[in-house]
Amino acid sequence: MSDVFYKVKGLPSEVGGQNPDGTFWSTTDPDEIARIVAEDEAKAEAEVARKGHDCWDNPVHSLFRSSRGGMQDAYNCGICGELLQVG
Ligand SMILES: [Zn+2]
């Protein structure tokens, strides 16, 4: 399972993301969502510890060229440049 697209506060009613093969997945199962969110938060904490900063504290607006063509709004970390969110 790939990264969840967006950072959440509390539990959303639906969580989705993109698979490595480019297809999208989503779920509305509360147990599944709780597990995914907990996993995502643990991963985010590990990243903060590794990098020494929280990328989400330093978002910079940018444009992302999608694989289907066209530009989309995106956000990158202003410190390390990591792509945080598209759309
Ligand atoms: Zn960063």
JSON list of N, CA, C and O in Angstrom, two decimals, residues 19-49:
[
{"chain": "A", "resi": 19, "resn": "ASN", "atom": "N", "xyz": [-2.08, 3.47, -5.74]},
{"chain": "A", "resi": 19, "resn": "ASN", "atom": "CA", "xyz": [-1.24, 2.28, -5.73]},
{"chain": "A", "resi": 19, "resn": "ASN", "atom": "C", "xyz": [-0.02, 2.48, -6.62]},
{"chain": "A", "resi": 19, "resn": "ASN", "atom": "O", "xyz": [-0.02, 3.34, -7.49]},
{"chain": "A", "resi": 20, "resn": "PRO", "atom": "N", "xyz": [1.02, 1.67, -6.40]},
{"chain": "A", "resi": 20, "resn": "PRO", "atom": "CA", "xyz": [2.23, 1.79, -7.23]},
{"chain": "A", "resi": 20, "resn": "PRO", "atom": "C", "xyz": [1.93, 1.63, -8.72]},
{"chain": "A", "resi": 20, "resn": "PRO", "atom": "O", "xyz": [2.64, 2.18, -9.56]},
{"chain": "A", "resi": 21, "resn": "ASP", "atom": "N", "xyz": [0.89, 0.88, -9.07]},
{"chain": "A", "resi": 21, "resn": "ASP", "atom": "CA", "xyz": [0.58, 0.68, -10.49]},
{"chain": "A", "resi": 21, "resn": "ASP", "atom": "C", "xyz": [-0.28, 1.81, -11.06]},
{"chain": "A", "resi": 21, "resn": "ASP", "atom": "O", "xyz": [-0.71, 1.75, -12.21]},
{"chain": "A", "resi": 22, "resn": "GLY", "atom": "N", "xyz": [-0.55, 2.85, -10.25]},
{"chain": "A", "resi": 22, "resn": "GLY", "atom": "CA", "xyz": [-1.26, 4.01, -10.76]},
{"chain": "A", "resi": 22, "resn": "GLY", "atom": "C", "xyz": [-2.76, 3.97, -10.52]},
{"chain": "A", "resi": 22, "resn": "GLY", "atom": "O", "xyz": [-3.44, 4.97, -10.74]},
{"chain": "A", "resi": 23, "resn": "THR", "atom": "N", "xyz": [-3.30, 2.84, -10.09]},
{"chain": "A", "resi": 23, "resn": "THR", "atom": "CA", "xyz": [-4.72, 2.78, -9.78]},
{"chain": "A", "resi": 23, "resn": "THR", "atom": "C", "xyz": [-4.96, 3.40, -8.41]},
{"chain": "A", "resi": 23, "resn": "THR", "atom": "O", "xyz": [-4.02, 3.56, -7.62]},
{"chain": "A", "resi": 24, "resn": "PHE", "atom": "N", "xyz": [-6.20, 3.73, -8.13]},
{"chain": "A", "resi": 24, "resn": "PHE", "atom": "CA", "xyz": [-6.53, 4.34, -6.85]},
{"chain": "A", "resi": 24, "resn": "PHE", "atom": "C", "xyz": [-7.29, 3.36, -5.96]},
{"chain": "A", "resi": 24, "resn": "PHE", "atom": "O", "xyz": [-8.01, 2.50, -6.46]},
{"chain": "A", "resi": 25, "resn": "TRP", "atom": "N", "xyz": [-7.10, 3.52, -4.68]},
{"chain": "A", "resi": 25, "resn": "TRP", "atom": "CA", "xyz": [-7.85, 2.71, -3.73]},
{"chain": "A", "resi": 25, "resn": "TRP", "atom": "C", "xyz": [-8.50, 3.65, -2.73]},
{"chain": "A", "resi": 25, "resn": "TRP", "atom": "O", "xyz": [-8.04, 4.76, -2.50]},
{"chain": "A", "resi": 26, "resn": "SER", "atom": "N", "xyz": [-9.59, 3.18, -2.12]},
{"chain": "A", "resi": 26, "resn": "SER", "atom": "CA", "xyz": [-10.20, 3.95, -1.03]},
{"chain": "A", "resi": 26, "resn": "SER", "atom": "C", "xyz": [-11.00, 3.00, -0.16]},
{"chain": "A", "resi": 26, "resn": "SER", "atom": "O", "xyz": [-11.36, 1.90, -0.59]},
{"chain": "A", "resi": 27, "resn": "THR", "atom": "N", "xyz": [-11.25, 3.44, 1.06]},
{"chain": "A", "resi": 27, "resn": "THR", "atom": "CA", "xyz": [-12.03, 2.62, 1.98]},
{"chain": "A", "resi": 27, "resn": "THR", "atom": "C", "xyz": [-12.88, 3.51, 2.87]},
{"chain": "A", "resi": 27, "resn": "THR", "atom": "O", "xyz": [-12.49, 4.64, 3.17]},
{"chain": "A", "resi": 28, "resn": "THR", "atom": "N", "xyz": [-14.05, 3.02, 3.25]},
{"chain": "A", "resi": 28, "resn": "THR", "atom": "CA", "xyz": [-14.91, 3.73, 4.20]},
{"chain": "A", "resi": 28, "resn": "THR", "atom": "C", "xyz": [-15.11, 2.91, 5.47]},
{"chain": "A", "resi": 28, "resn": "THR", "atom": "O", "xyz": [-15.91, 3.26, 6.32]},
{"chain": "A", "resi": 29, "resn": "ASP", "atom": "N", "xyz": [-14.37, 1.79, 5.58]},
{"chain": "A", "resi": 29, "resn": "ASP", "atom": "CA", "xyz": [-14.45, 0.92, 6.76]},
{"chain": "A", "resi": 29, "resn": "ASP", "atom": "C", "xyz": [-13.74, 1.60, 7.93]},
{"chain": "A", "resi": 29, "resn": "ASP", "atom": "O", "xyz": [-12.53, 1.85, 7.86]},
{"chain": "A", "resi": 30, "resn": "PRO", "atom": "N", "xyz": [-14.46, 1.93, 9.02]},
{"chain": "A", "resi": 30, "resn": "PRO", "atom": "CA", "xyz": [-13.86, 2.67, 10.14]},
{"chain": "A", "resi": 30, "resn": "PRO", "atom": "C", "xyz": [-12.63, 1.99, 10.74]},
{"chain": "A", "resi": 30, "resn": "PRO", "atom": "O", "xyz": [-11.66, 2.66, 11.11]},
{"chain": "A", "resi": 31, "resn": "ASP", "atom": "N", "xyz": [-12.67, 0.66, 10.86]},
{"chain": "A", "resi": 31, "resn": "ASP", "atom": "CA", "xyz": [-11.52, -0.07, 11.41]},
{"chain": "A", "resi": 31, "resn": "ASP", "atom": "C", "xyz": [-10.31, 0.05, 10.50]},
{"chain": "A", "resi": 31, "resn": "ASP", "atom": "O", "xyz": [-9.18, 0.25, 10.95]},
{"chain": "A", "resi": 32, "resn": "GLU", "atom": "N", "xyz": [-10.57, -0.09, 9.21]},
{"chain": "A", "resi": 32, "resn": "GLU", "atom": "CA", "xyz": [-9.51, 0.02, 8.22]},
{"chain": "A", "resi": 32, "resn": "GLU", "atom": "C", "xyz": [-8.93, 1.44, 8.23]},
{"chain": "A", "resi": 32, "resn": "GLU", "atom": "O", "xyz": [-7.71, 1.62, 8.19]},
{"chain": "A", "resi": 33, "resn": "ILE", "atom": "N", "xyz": [-9.81, 2.42, 8.30]},
{"chain": "A", "resi": 33, "resn": "ILE", "atom": "CA", "xyz": [-9.37, 3.82, 8.32]},
{"chain": "A", "resi": 33, "resn": "ILE", "atom": "C", "xyz": [-8.51, 4.09, 9.56]},
{"chain": "A", "resi": 33, "resn": "ILE", "atom": "O", "xyz": [-7.45, 4.71, 9.47]},
{"chain": "A", "resi": 34, "resn": "ALA", "atom": "N", "xyz": [-8.95, 3.60, 10.73]},
{"chain": "A", "resi": 34, "resn": "ALA", "atom": "CA", "xyz": [-8.19, 3.80, 11.97]},
{"chain": "A", "resi": 34, "resn": "ALA", "atom": "C", "xyz": [-6.80, 3.19, 11.85]},
{"chain": "A", "resi": 34, "resn": "ALA", "atom": "O", "xyz": [-5.81, 3.79, 12.28]},
{"chain": "A", "resi": 35, "resn": "ARG", "atom": "N", "xyz": [-6.72, 2.02, 11.22]},
{"chain": "A", "resi": 35, "resn": "ARG", "atom": "CA", "xyz": [-5.43, 1.35, 11.05]},
{"chain": "A", "resi": 35, "resn": "ARG", "atom": "C", "xyz": [-4.53, 2.14, 10.09]},
{"chain": "A", "resi": 35, "resn": "ARG", "atom": "O", "xyz": [-3.35, 2.36, 10.37]},
{"chain": "A", "resi": 36, "resn": "ILE", "atom": "N", "xyz": [-5.10, 2.58, 8.98]},
{"chain": "A", "resi": 36, "resn": "ILE", "atom": "CA", "xyz": [-4.32, 3.32, 7.98]},
{"chain": "A", "resi": 36, "resn": "ILE", "atom": "C", "xyz": [-3.81, 4.65, 8.56]},
{"chain": "A", "resi": 36, "resn": "ILE", "atom": "O", "xyz": [-2.66, 5.01, 8.39]},
{"chain": "A", "resi": 37, "resn": "VAL", "atom": "N", "xyz": [-4.70, 5.35, 9.29]},
{"chain": "A", "resi": 37, "resn": "VAL", "atom": "CA", "xyz": [-4.31, 6.63, 9.86]},
{"chain": "A", "resi": 37, "resn": "VAL", "atom": "C", "xyz": [-3.22, 6.44, 10.90]},
{"chain": "A", "resi": 37, "resn": "VAL", "atom": "O", "xyz": [-2.25, 7.19, 10.94]},
{"chain": "A", "resi": 38, "resn": "ALA", "atom": "N", "xyz": [-3.35, 5.42, 11.76]},
{"chain": "A", "resi": 38, "resn": "ALA", "atom": "CA", "xyz": [-2.34, 5.16, 12.78]},
{"chain": "A", "resi": 38, "resn": "ALA", "atom": "C", "xyz": [-1.00, 4.82, 12.13]},
{"chain": "A", "resi": 38, "resn": "ALA", "atom": "O", "xyz": [0.05, 5.30, 12.56]},
{"chain": "A", "resi": 39, "resn": "GLU", "atom": "N", "xyz": [-1.06, 4.03, 11.07]},
{"chain": "A", "resi": 39, "resn": "GLU", "atom": "CA", "xyz": [0.15, 3.66, 10.32]},
{"chain": "A", "resi": 39, "resn": "GLU", "atom": "C", "xyz": [0.80, 4.90, 9.70]},
{"chain": "A", "resi": 39, "resn": "GLU", "atom": "O", "xyz": [2.02, 5.08, 9.76]},
{"chain": "A", "resi": 40, "resn": "ASP", "atom": "N", "xyz": [-0.05, 5.75, 9.12]},
{"chain": "A", "resi": 40, "resn": "ASP", "atom": "CA", "xyz": [0.44, 6.95, 8.45]},
{"chain": "A", "resi": 40, "resn": "ASP", "atom": "C", "xyz": [1.07, 7.91, 9.46]},
{"chain": "A", "resi": 40, "resn": "ASP", "atom": "O", "xyz": [2.11, 8.51, 9.18]},
{"chain": "A", "resi": 41, "resn": "GLU", "atom": "N", "xyz": [0.46, 8.03, 10.63]},
{"chain": "A", "resi": 41, "resn": "GLU", "atom": "CA", "xyz": [0.99, 8.93, 11.65]},
{"chain": "A", "resi": 41, "resn": "GLU", "atom": "C", "xyz": [2.32, 8.42, 12.19]},
{"chain": "A", "resi": 41, "resn": "GLU", "atom": "O", "xyz": [3.25, 9.19, 12.42]},
{"chain": "A", "resi": 42, "resn": "ALA", "atom": "N", "xyz": [2.41, 7.10, 12.37]},
{"chain": "A", "resi": 42, "resn": "ALA", "atom": "CA", "xyz": [3.66, 6.51, 12.85]},
{"chain": "A", "resi": 42, "resn": "ALA", "atom": "C", "xyz": [4.77, 6.74, 11.83]},
{"chain": "A", "resi": 42, "resn": "ALA", "atom": "O", "xyz": [5.91, 7.06, 12.18]},
{"chain": "A", "resi": 43, "resn": "LYS", "atom": "N", "xyz": [4.42, 6.59, 10.55]},
{"chain": "A", "resi": 43, "resn": "LYS", "atom": "CA", "xyz": [5.38, 6.80, 9.47]},
{"chain": "A", "resi": 43, "resn": "LYS", "atom": "C", "xyz": [5.83, 8.26, 9.45]},
{"chain": "A", "resi": 43, "resn": "LYS", "atom": "O", "xyz": [7.00, 8.57, 9.28]},
{"chain": "A", "resi": 44, "resn": "ALA", "atom": "N", "xyz": [4.87, 9.18, 9.63]},
{"chain": "A", "resi": 44, "resn": "ALA", "atom": "CA", "xyz": [5.18, 10.61, 9.62]},
{"chain": "A", "resi": 44, "resn": "ALA", "atom": "C", "xyz": [6.10, 10.96, 10.78]},
{"chain": "A", "resi": 44, "resn": "ALA", "atom": "O", "xyz": [7.04, 11.73, 10.63]},
{"chain": "A", "resi": 45, "resn": "GLU", "atom": "N", "xyz": [5.83, 10.39, 11.94]},
{"chain": "A", "resi": 45, "resn": "GLU", "atom": "CA", "xyz": [6.69, 10.65, 13.11]},
{"chain": "A", "resi": 45, "resn": "GLU", "atom": "C", "xyz": [8.10, 10.15, 12.88]},
{"chain": "A", "resi": 45, "resn": "GLU", "atom": "O", "xyz": [9.08, 10.80, 13.25]},
{"chain": "A", "resi": 46, "resn": "ALA", "atom": "N", "xyz": [8.23, 8.99, 12.27]},
{"chain": "A", "resi": 46, "resn": "ALA", "atom": "CA", "xyz": [9.54, 8.43, 11.99]},
{"chain": "A", "resi": 46, "resn": "ALA", "atom": "C", "xyz": [10.30, 9.33, 11.01]},
{"chain": "A", "resi": 46, "resn": "ALA", "atom": "O", "xyz": [11.51, 9.52, 11.14]},
{"chain": "A", "resi": 47, "resn": "GLU", "atom": "N", "xyz": [9.57, 9.90, 10.04]},
{"chain": "A", "resi": 47, "resn": "GLU", "atom": "CA", "xyz": [10.18, 10.80, 9.05]},
{"chain": "A", "resi": 47, "resn": "GLU", "atom": "C", "xyz": [10.67, 12.07, 9.73]},
{"chain": "A", "resi": 47, "resn": "GLU", "atom": "O", "xyz": [11.76, 12.56, 9.42]},
{"chain": "A", "resi": 48, "resn": "VAL", "atom": "N", "xyz": [9.86, 12.62, 10.64]},
{"chain": "A", "resi": 48, "resn": "VAL", "atom": "CA", "xyz": [10.25, 13.83, 11.35]},
{"chain": "A", "resi": 48, "resn": "VAL", "atom": "C", "xyz": [11.53, 13.57, 12.15]},
{"chain": "A", "resi": 48, "resn": "VAL", "atom": "O", "xyz": [12.46, 14.38, 12.14]},
{"chain": "A", "resi": 49, "resn": "ALA", "atom": "N", "xyz": [11.60, 12.41, 12.79]},
{"chain": "A", "resi": 49, "resn": "ALA", "atom": "CA", "xyz": [12.78, 12.05, 13.58]},
{"chain": "A", "resi": 49, "resn": "ALA", "atom": "C", "xyz": [14.00, 11.91, 12.68]},
{"chain": "A", "resi": 49, "resn": "ALA", "atom": "O", "xyz": [15.11, 12.32, 13.03]}
]
